[in-house]
Short mmCIF file of C-alpha atoms and ligand atoms in Angstrom, two decimals:
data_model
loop_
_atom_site.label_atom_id
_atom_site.label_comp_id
_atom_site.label_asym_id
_atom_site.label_seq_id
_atom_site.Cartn_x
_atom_site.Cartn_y
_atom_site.Cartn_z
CA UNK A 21 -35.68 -78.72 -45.92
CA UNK A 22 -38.18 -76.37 -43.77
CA UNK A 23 -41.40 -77.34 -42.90
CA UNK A 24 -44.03 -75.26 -45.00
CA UNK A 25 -47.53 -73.82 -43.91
CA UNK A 26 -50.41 -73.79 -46.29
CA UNK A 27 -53.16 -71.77 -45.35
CA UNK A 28 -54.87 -71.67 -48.60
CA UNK A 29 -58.17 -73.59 -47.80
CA UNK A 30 -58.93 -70.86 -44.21
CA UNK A 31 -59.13 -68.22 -47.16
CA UNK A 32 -62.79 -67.26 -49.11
CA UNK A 33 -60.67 -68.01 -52.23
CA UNK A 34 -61.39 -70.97 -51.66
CA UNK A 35 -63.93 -71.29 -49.20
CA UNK A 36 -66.07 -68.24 -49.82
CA UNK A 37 -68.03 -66.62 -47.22
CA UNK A 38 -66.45 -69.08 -44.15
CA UNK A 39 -63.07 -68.42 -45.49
CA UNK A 40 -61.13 -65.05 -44.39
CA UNK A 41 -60.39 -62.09 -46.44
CA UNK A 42 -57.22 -60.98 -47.44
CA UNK A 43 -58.45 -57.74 -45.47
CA UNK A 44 -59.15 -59.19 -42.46
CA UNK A 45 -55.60 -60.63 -42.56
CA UNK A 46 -54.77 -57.26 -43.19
CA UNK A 47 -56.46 -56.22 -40.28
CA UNK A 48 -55.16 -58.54 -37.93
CA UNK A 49 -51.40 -58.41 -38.88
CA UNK A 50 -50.66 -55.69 -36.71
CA UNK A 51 -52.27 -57.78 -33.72
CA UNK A 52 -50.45 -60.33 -34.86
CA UNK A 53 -46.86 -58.08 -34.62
CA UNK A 54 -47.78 -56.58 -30.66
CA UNK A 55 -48.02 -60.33 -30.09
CA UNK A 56 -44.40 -61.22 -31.53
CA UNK A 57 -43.05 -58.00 -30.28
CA UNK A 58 -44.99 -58.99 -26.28
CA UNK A 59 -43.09 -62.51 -26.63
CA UNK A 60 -39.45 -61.38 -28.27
CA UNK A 61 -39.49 -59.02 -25.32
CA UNK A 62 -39.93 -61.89 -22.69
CA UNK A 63 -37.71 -64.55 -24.89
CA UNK A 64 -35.57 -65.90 -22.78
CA UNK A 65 -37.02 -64.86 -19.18
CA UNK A 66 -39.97 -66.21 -17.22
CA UNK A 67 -41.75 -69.02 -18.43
CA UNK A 68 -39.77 -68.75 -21.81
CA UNK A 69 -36.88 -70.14 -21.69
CA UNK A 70 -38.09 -72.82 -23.81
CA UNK A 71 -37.38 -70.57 -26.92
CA UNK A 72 -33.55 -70.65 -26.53
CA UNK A 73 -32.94 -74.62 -25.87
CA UNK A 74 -31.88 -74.68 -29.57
CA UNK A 75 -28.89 -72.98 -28.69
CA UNK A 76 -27.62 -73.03 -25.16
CA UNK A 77 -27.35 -76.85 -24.17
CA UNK A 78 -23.85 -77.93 -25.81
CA UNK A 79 -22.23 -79.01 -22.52
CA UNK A 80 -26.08 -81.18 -21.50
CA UNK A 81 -26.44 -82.50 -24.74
CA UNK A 82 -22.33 -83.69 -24.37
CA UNK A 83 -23.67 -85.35 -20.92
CA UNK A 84 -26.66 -87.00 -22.36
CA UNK A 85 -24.96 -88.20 -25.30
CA UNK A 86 -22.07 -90.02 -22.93
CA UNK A 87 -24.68 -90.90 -20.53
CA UNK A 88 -26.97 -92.90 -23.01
CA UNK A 89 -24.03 -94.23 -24.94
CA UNK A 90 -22.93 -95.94 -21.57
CA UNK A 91 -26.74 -96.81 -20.06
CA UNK A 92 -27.35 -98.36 -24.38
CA UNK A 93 -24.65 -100.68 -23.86
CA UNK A 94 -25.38 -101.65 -20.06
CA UNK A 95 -29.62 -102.06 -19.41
CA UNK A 96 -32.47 -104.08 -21.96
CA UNK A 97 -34.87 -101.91 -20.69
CA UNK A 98 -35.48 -98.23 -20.66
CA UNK A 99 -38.78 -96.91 -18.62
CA UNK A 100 -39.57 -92.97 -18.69
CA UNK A 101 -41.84 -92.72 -15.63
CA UNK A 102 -43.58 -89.16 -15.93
CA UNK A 103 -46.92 -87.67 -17.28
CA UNK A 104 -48.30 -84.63 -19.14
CA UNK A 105 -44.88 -82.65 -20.25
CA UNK A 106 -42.41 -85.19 -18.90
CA UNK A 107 -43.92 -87.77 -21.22
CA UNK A 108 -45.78 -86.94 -24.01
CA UNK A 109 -42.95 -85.26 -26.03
CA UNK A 110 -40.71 -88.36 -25.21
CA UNK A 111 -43.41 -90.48 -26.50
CA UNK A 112 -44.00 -88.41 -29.74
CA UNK A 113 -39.97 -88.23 -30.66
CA UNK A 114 -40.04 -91.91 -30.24
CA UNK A 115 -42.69 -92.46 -32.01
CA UNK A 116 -42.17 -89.83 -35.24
CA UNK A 117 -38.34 -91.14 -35.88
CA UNK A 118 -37.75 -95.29 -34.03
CA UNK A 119 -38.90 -97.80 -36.20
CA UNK A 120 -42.24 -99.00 -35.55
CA UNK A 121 -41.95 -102.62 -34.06
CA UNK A 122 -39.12 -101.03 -32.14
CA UNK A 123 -39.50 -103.27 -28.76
CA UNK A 124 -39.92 -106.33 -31.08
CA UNK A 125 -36.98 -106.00 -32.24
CA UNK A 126 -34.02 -108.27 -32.22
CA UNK A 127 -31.69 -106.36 -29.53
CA UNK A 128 -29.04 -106.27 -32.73
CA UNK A 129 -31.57 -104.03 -34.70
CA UNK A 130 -32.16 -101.91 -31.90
CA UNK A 131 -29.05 -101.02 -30.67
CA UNK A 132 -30.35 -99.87 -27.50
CA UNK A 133 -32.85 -100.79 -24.92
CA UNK A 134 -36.50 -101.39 -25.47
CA UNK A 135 -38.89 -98.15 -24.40
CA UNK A 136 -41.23 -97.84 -22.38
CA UNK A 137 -43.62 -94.86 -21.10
CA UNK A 138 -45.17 -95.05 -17.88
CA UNK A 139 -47.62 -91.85 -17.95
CA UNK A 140 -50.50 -93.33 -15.82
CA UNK A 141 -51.35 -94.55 -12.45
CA UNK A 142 -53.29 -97.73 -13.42
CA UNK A 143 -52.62 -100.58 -11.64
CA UNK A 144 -52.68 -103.02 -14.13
CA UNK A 145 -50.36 -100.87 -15.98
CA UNK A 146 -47.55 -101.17 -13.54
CA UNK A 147 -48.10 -105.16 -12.88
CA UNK A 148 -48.46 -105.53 -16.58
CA UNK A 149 -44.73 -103.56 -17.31
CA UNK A 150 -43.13 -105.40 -14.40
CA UNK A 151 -44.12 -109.08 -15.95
CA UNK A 152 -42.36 -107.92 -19.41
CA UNK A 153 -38.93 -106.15 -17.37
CA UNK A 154 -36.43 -107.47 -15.43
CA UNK A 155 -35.53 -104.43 -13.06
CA UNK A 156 -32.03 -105.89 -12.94
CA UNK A 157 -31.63 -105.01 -16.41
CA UNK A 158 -33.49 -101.73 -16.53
CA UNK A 159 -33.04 -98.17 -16.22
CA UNK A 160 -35.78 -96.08 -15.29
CA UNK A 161 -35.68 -92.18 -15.78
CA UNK A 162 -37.69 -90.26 -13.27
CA UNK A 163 -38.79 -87.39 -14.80
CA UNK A 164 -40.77 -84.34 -12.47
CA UNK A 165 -40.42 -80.79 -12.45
CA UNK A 166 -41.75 -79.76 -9.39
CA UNK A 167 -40.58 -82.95 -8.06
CA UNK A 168 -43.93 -83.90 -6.54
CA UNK A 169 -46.55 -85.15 -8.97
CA UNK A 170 -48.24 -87.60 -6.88
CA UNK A 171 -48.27 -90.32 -9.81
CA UNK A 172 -44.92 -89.47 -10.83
CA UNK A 173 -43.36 -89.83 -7.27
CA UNK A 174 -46.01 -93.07 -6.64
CA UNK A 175 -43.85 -94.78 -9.36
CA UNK A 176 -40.85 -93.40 -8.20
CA UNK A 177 -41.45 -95.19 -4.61
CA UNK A 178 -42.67 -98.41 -6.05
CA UNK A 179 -39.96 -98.64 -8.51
CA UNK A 180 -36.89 -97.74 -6.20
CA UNK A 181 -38.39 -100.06 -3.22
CA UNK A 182 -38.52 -103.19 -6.29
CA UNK A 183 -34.66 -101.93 -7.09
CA UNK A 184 -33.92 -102.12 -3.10
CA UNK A 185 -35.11 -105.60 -2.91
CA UNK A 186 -34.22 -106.63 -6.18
CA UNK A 187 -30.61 -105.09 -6.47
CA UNK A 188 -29.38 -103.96 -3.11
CA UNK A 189 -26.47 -102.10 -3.07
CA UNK A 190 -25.96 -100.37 -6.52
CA UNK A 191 -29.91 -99.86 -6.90
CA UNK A 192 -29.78 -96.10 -7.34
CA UNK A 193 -27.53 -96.80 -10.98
CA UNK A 194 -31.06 -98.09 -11.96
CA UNK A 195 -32.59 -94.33 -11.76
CA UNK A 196 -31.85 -91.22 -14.03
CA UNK A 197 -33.40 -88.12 -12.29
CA UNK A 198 -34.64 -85.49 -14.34
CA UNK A 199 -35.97 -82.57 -12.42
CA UNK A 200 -35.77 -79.29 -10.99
CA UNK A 201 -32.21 -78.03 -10.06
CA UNK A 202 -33.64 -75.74 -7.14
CA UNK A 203 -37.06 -77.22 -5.64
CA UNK A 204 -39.28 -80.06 -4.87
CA UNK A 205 -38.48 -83.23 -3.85
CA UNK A 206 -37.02 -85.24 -5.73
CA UNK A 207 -33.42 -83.63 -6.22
CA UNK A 208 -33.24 -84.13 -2.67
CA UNK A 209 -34.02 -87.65 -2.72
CA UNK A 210 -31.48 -87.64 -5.83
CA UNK A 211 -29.01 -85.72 -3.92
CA UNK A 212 -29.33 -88.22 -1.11
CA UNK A 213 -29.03 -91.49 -3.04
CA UNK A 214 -26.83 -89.98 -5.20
CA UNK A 215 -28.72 -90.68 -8.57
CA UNK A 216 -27.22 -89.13 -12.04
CA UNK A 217 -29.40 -86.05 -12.68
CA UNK A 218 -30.53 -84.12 -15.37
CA UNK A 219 -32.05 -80.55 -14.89
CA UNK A 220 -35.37 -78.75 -16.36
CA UNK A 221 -34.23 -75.29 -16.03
CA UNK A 222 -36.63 -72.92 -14.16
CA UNK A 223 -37.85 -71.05 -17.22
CA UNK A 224 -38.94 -74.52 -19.08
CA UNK A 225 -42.34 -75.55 -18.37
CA UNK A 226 -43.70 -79.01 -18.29
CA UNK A 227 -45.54 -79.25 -22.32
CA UNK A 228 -42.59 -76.62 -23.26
CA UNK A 229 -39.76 -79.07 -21.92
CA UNK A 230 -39.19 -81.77 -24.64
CA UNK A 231 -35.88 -79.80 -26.35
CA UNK A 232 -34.58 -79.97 -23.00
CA UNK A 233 -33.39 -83.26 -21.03
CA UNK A 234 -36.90 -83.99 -20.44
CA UNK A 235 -37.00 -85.11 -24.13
CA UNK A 236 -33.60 -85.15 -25.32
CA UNK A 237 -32.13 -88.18 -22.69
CA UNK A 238 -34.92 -90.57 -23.75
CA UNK A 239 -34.31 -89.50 -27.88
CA UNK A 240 -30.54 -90.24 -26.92
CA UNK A 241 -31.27 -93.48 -25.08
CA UNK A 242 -33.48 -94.39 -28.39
CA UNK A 243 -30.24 -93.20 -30.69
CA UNK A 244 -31.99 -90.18 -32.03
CA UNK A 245 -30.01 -87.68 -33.36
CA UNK A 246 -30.69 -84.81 -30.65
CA UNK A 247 -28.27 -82.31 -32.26
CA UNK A 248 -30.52 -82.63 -35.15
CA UNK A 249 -33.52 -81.99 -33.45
CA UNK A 250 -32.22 -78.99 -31.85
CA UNK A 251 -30.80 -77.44 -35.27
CA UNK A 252 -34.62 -78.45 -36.41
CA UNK A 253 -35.75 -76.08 -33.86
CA UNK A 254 -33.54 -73.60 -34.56
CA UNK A 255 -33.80 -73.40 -38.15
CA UNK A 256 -37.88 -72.82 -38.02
CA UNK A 257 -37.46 -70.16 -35.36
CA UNK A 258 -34.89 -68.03 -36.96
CA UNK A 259 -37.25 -68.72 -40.03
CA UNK A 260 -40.12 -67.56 -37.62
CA UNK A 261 -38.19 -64.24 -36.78
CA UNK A 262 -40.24 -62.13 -38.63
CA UNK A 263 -42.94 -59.61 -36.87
CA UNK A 264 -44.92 -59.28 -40.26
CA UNK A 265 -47.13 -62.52 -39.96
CA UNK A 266 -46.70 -62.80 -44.34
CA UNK A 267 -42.91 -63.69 -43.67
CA UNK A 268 -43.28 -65.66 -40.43
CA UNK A 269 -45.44 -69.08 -40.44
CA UNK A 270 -45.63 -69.82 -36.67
CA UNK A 271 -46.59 -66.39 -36.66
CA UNK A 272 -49.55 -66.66 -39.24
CA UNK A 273 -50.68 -69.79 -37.89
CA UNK A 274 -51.44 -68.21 -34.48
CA UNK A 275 -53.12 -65.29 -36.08
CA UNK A 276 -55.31 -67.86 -38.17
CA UNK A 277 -56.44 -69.76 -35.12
CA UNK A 278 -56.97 -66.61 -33.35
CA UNK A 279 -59.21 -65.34 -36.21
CA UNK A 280 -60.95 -68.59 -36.02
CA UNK A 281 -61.42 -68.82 -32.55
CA UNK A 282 -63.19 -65.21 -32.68
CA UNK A 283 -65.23 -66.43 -34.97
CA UNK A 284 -66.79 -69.34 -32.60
CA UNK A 285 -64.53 -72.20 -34.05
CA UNK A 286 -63.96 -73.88 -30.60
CA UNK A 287 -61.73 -76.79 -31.90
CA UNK A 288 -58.85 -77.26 -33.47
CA UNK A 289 -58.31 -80.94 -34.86
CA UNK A 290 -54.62 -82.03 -35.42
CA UNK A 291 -54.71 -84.77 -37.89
CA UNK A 292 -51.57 -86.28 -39.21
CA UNK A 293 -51.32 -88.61 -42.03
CA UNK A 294 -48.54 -90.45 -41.23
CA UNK A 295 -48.62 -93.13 -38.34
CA UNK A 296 -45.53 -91.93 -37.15
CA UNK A 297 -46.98 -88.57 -35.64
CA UNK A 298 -50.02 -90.06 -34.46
CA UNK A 299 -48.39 -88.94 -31.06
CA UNK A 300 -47.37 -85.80 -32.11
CA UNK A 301 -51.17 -84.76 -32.05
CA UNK A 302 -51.65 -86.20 -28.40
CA UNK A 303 -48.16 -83.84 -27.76
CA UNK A 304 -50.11 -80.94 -29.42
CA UNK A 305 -53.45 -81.62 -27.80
CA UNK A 306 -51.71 -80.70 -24.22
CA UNK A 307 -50.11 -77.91 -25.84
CA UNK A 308 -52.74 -76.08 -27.15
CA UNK A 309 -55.19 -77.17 -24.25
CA UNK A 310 -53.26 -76.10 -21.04
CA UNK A 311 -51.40 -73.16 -22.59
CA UNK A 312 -54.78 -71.64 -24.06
CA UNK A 313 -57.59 -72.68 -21.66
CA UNK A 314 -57.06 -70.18 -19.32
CA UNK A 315 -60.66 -68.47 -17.08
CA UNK A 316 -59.27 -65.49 -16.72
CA UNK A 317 -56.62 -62.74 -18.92
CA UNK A 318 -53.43 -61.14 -17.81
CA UNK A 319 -55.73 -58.01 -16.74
CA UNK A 320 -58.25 -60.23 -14.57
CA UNK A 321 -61.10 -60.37 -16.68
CA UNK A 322 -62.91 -63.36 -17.35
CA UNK A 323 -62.70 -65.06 -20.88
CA UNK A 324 -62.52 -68.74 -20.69
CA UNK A 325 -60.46 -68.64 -23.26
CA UNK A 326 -59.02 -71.82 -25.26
CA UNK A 327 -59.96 -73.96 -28.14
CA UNK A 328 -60.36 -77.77 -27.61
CA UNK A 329 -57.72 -80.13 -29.30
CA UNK A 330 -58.60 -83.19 -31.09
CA UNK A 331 -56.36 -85.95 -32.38
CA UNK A 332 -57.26 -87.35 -35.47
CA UNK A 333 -55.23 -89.99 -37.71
CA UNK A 334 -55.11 -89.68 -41.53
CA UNK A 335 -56.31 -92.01 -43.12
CA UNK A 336 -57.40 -93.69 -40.43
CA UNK A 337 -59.97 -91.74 -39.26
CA UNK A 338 -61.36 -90.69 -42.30
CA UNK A 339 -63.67 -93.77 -41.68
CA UNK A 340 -64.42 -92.60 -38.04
CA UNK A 341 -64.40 -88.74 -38.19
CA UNK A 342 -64.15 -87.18 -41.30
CA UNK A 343 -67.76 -87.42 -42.03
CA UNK A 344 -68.27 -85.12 -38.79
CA UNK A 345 -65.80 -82.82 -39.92
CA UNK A 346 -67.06 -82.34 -43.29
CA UNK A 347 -70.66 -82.23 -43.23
CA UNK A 348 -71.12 -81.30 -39.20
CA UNK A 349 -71.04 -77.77 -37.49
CA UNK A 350 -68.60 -74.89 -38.61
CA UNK A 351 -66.70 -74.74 -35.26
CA UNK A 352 -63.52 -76.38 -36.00
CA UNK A 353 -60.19 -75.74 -37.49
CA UNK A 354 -58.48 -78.92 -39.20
CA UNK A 355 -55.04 -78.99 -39.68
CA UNK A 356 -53.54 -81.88 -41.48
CA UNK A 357 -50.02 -82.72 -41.21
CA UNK A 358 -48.74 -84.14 -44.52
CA UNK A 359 -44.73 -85.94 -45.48
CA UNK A 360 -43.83 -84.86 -48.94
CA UNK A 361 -41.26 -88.40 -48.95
CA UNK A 362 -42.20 -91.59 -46.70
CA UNK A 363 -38.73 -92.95 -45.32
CA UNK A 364 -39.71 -96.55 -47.41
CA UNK A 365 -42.40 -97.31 -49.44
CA UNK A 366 -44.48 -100.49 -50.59
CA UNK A 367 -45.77 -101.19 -53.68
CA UNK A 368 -49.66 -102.11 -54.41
CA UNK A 369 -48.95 -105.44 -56.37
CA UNK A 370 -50.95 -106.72 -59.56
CA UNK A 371 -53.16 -109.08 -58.85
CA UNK A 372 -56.75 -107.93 -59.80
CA UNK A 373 -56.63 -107.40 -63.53
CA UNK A 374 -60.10 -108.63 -64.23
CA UNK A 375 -61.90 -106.49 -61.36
CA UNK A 376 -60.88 -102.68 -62.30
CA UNK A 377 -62.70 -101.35 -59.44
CA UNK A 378 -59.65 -102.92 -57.71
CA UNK A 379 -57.31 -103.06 -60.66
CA UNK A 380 -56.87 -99.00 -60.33
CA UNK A 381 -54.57 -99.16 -57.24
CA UNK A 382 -52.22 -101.77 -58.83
CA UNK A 383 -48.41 -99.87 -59.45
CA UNK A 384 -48.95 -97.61 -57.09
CA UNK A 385 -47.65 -97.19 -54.24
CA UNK A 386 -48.79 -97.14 -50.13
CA UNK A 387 -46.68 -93.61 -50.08
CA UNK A 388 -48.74 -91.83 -52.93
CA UNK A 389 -51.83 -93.74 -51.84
CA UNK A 390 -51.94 -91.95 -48.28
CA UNK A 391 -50.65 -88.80 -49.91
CA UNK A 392 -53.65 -89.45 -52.54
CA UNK A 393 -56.19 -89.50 -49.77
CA UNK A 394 -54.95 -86.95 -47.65
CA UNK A 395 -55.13 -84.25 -51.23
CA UNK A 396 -58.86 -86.11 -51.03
CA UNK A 397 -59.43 -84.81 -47.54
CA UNK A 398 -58.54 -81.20 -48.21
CA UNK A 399 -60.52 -81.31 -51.31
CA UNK A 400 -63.39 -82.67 -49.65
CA UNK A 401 -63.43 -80.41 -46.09
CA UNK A 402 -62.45 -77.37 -48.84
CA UNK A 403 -65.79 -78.10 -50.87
CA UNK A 404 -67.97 -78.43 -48.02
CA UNK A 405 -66.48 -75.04 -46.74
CA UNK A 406 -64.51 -75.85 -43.51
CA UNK A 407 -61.51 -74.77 -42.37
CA UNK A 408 -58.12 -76.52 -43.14
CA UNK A 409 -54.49 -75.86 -43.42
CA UNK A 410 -51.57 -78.36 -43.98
CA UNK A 411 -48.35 -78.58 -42.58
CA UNK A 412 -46.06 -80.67 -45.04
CA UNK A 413 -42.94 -82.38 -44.04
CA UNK A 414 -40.62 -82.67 -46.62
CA UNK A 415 -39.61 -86.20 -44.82
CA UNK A 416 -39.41 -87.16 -41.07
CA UNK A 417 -36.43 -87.03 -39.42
CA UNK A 418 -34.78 -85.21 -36.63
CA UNK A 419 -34.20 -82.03 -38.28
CA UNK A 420 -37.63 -81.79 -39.48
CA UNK A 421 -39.28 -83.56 -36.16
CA UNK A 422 -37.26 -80.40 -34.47
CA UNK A 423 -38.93 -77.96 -36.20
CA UNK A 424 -42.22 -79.42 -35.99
CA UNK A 425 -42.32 -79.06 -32.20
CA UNK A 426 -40.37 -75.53 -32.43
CA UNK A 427 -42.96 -74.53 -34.99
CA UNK A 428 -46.51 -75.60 -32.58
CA UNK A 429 -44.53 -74.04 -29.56
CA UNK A 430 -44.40 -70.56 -31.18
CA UNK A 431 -47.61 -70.76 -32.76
CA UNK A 432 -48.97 -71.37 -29.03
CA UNK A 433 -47.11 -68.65 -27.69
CA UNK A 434 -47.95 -65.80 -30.04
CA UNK A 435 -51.56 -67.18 -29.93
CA UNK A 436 -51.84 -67.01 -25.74
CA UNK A 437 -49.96 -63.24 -26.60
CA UNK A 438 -53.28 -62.52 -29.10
CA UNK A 439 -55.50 -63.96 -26.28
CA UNK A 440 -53.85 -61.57 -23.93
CA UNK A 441 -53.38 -65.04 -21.79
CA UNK A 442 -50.87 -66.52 -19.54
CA UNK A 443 -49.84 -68.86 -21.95
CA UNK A 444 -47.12 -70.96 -19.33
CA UNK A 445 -49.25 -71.23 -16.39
CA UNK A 446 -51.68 -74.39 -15.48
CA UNK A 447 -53.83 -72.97 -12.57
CA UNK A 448 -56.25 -76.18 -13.68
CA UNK A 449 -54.11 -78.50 -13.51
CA UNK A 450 -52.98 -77.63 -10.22
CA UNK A 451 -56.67 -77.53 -8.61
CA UNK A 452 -56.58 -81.04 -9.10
CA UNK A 453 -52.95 -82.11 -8.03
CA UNK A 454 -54.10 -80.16 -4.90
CA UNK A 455 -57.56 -81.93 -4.57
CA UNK A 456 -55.41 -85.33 -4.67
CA UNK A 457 -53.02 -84.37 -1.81
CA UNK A 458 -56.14 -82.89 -0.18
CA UNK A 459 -58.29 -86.38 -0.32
CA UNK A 460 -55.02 -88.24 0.85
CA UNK A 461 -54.78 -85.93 3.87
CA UNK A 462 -51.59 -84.85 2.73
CA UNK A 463 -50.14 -81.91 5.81
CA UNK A 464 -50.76 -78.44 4.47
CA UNK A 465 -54.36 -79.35 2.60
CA UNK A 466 -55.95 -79.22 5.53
CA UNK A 467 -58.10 -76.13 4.06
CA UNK A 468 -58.50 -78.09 0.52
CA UNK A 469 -59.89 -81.27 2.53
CA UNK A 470 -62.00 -78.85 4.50
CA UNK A 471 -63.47 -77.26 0.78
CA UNK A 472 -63.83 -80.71 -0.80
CA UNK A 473 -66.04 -82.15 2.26
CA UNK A 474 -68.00 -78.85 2.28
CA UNK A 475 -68.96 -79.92 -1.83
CA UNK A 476 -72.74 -80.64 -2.21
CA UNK A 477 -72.73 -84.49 -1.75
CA UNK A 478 -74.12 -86.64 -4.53
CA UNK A 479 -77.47 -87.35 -4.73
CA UNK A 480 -78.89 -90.97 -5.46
CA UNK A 481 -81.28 -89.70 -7.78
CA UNK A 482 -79.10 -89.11 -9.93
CA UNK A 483 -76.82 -91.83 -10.08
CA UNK A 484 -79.17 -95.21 -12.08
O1 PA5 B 75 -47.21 -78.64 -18.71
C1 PA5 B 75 -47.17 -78.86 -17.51
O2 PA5 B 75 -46.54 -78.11 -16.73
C2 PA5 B 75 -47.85 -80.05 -16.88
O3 PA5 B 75 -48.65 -80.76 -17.75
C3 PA5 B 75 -46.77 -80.98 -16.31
O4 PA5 B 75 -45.94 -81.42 -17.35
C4 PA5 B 75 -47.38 -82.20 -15.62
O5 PA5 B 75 -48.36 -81.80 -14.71
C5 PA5 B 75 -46.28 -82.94 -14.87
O6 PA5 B 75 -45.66 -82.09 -13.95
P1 PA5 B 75 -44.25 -82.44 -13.33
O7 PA5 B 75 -43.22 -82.37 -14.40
O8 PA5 B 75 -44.01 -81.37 -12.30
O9 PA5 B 75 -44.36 -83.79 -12.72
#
């Protein structure tokens, strides 16, 4: 039941002269093995301890499992307050394998709270989730790596002052702390109110951290089957062990992408056709983005090196997009995700007997109607000569959900190794975290303050 790559529409087989050559993958494989050999090398240390979460959690995944089999029985409500990494794979998981109306669901059905993501500083946000929960009945799960993400820890203080008043004594049973064991602030605010923790450990960045607690208390809070997840991941990589890209998919994917990206194809859409990993995309899209786009290499030089990510929905947006994609510029890569077996199906009913430019869809079913359109797509982005390769799911669920995020994780790693690229750093995202404490005359940013003020001011001129 492994995911399977199909990278038959990037070839000239199919797509003549914009496809690639069987000799330039030739050429490129042994790239391709300096950048598995670079990253087996640092598995495991650094930044990379991501790649062995699929087997060294048994004794966290025992604590989240008793911990959300408790919290199910005792809150309504379940809030994940974090951004970037500490939300967006909670948000995908949830997404790919709960059922779709989950929060409308009678509390019978569910079997757990209802789920909410806070991933934004918006104002309205905030009033807007604290009409629809009762923090009396809620648990929220603060969820920070460095412990001091400004809209992160703004939650955190608005949410744990509401508990004070609302609660009293007992308010710090409302908070789950998921964070670094060793710095920032908030395991010593944790520590000093005594809240249940959960660690990221110290080689697990923030868009590498969802097959750690990061993702796995929320998928255990939702009833997801984390164990299954985690074999997911470890089933792709040990199929991904290979150093010759023809035997490794995560592998050949990279190398594909890198070829592409040589070639001038700046973007790389992700378009799923199933609703259920519409978020998946948004998960990739920070993947790709802030482990790629990177100014300078690991030798200093400067490349400005990354490939812009796009979400896309199939077949949603083939009435928004696709028309772009297959008759605009040659500087993209599509990749579609496809599922081989929708977990329930509907059938198109009879109806339209006398009107056969109807009548054709009658029998069928919603399931091979999506799958129809998405062979459609590939057929028509292969015609017009651009890029595509599909990803097929034999069906969604944890196992396969696991392997999916194992799968984009390696695939970004070998790439950044290809790109000669510190693929776990986020000197971008930084500048700006700094520029906020800066602006807020936070002590230490003196200097930053001093460099923003110094900025050319705007013009009115230029603002009509
Ligand atoms: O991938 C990353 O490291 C970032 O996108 C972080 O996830 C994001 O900035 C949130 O950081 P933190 O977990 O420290 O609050």
């Amino acid at each position: 039941m492994l995911i399977k790559f199909d990278f038959n529409n990037m070839m000239e087989r199919t797509l003549g002269e914009k496809g690639f050559s069987d000799a330039q993958l030739n050429e490129i494989a042994p790239a391709a093995k300096t950048a598995f050999d670079r990253f087996a090398a640092k598995r495991g240390s650094g930044m990379t301890g991501w790649a062995d979460l699929p087997y060294n959690q048994d004794d966290i995944v025992a604590d989240i499992v008793a911990t959300a089999a408790r919290a199910r029985k005792e809150f309504d409500n379940f809030v994940v307050l974090g951004i970037g990494g500490s939300a967006l794979g909670p948000i995908a998981v949830f997404t790919a394998l709960c059922h779709f109306r989950y929060n409308d669901l009678p509390a019978e059905k569910r079997g757990g709270p209802k789920f909410f993501v806070e991933d934004n500083v918006d104002p309205e946000r905030m009033l807007a989730l604290l009409d629809v929960v009762d923090v009396r009945r809620t648990l929220f799960n603060v969820v920070t790596k460095s412990g001091a993400t400004s809209e992160t820890m703004s939650q955190y203080l608005i949410i744990s002052d509401i508990l004070k008043k609302a609660i009293g004594d007992g308010w710090q049973k409302h908070i789950v702390a998921t964070t670094s064991e060793s710095k920032g602030n908030l395991i010593k605010l944790a520590r000093k109110e005594g809240f249940k923790t959960f660690f990221i450990p110290d080689g697990v960045g923030g868009r590498f951290s969802e097959l750690c607690p990061v993702g796995l208390f929320p998928a255990a809070m939702l009833g997801i089957d984390i164990a299954g997840l985690l074999k997911g991941a470890a089933d792709i990589d040990k199929a991904c062990s290979s150093s010759d890209m023809f035997r490794n998919s995560a592998l050949m994917a990279a190398a594909l992408q890198f070829l592409a990206m040589k070639g001038g194809k700046n973007i790389s859409v992700m378009m799923p056709y199933a609703d259920s990993l519409k978020f998946m995309a948004d998960w990739y899209c920070q993947l790709w983005a802030e482990s790629l786009g990177k100014a300078v290499d690991l030798d200093g030089n400067t490349v400005n090196a990354g490939q812009t990510p796009v979400k896309s929905l199939g077949v949603t947006d083939q009435h928004s997009q696709v028309q772009l994609y297959t008759e605009g510029p040659f500087d993209k890569v599509i990749t579609i995700i496809g599922v081989e077996k929708f977990r329930g199906d509907v059938v198109i009913a009879d109806g339209a007997e006398e009107f056969p430019d109807v009548n054709f869809l009658c029998g069928h079913t919603m399931g091979e109607l999506i799958n129809t359109e998405r062979r459609a797509t590939e057929y028509a982005l292969t015609r017009s000569r651009h890029m595509n390769n599909t990803i097929t799911l034999p069906e969604i669920n944890a196992e396969t959900v696991g392997q999916l995020l194992m799968f984009f994780q390696l695939q970004t790693a070998y790439c950044g190794e290809m790109l000669n690229v510190d693929t776990f750093n986020q000197p971008g995202v930084e500048e700006g975290k700094n520029a906020t404490y800066a602006l807020f005359e936070r002590k230490g940013y003196e200097a930053k303050r001093a460099e923003l003020d110094a900025a050319p001011a705007k013009l009115d001129k230029y603002i009509i």
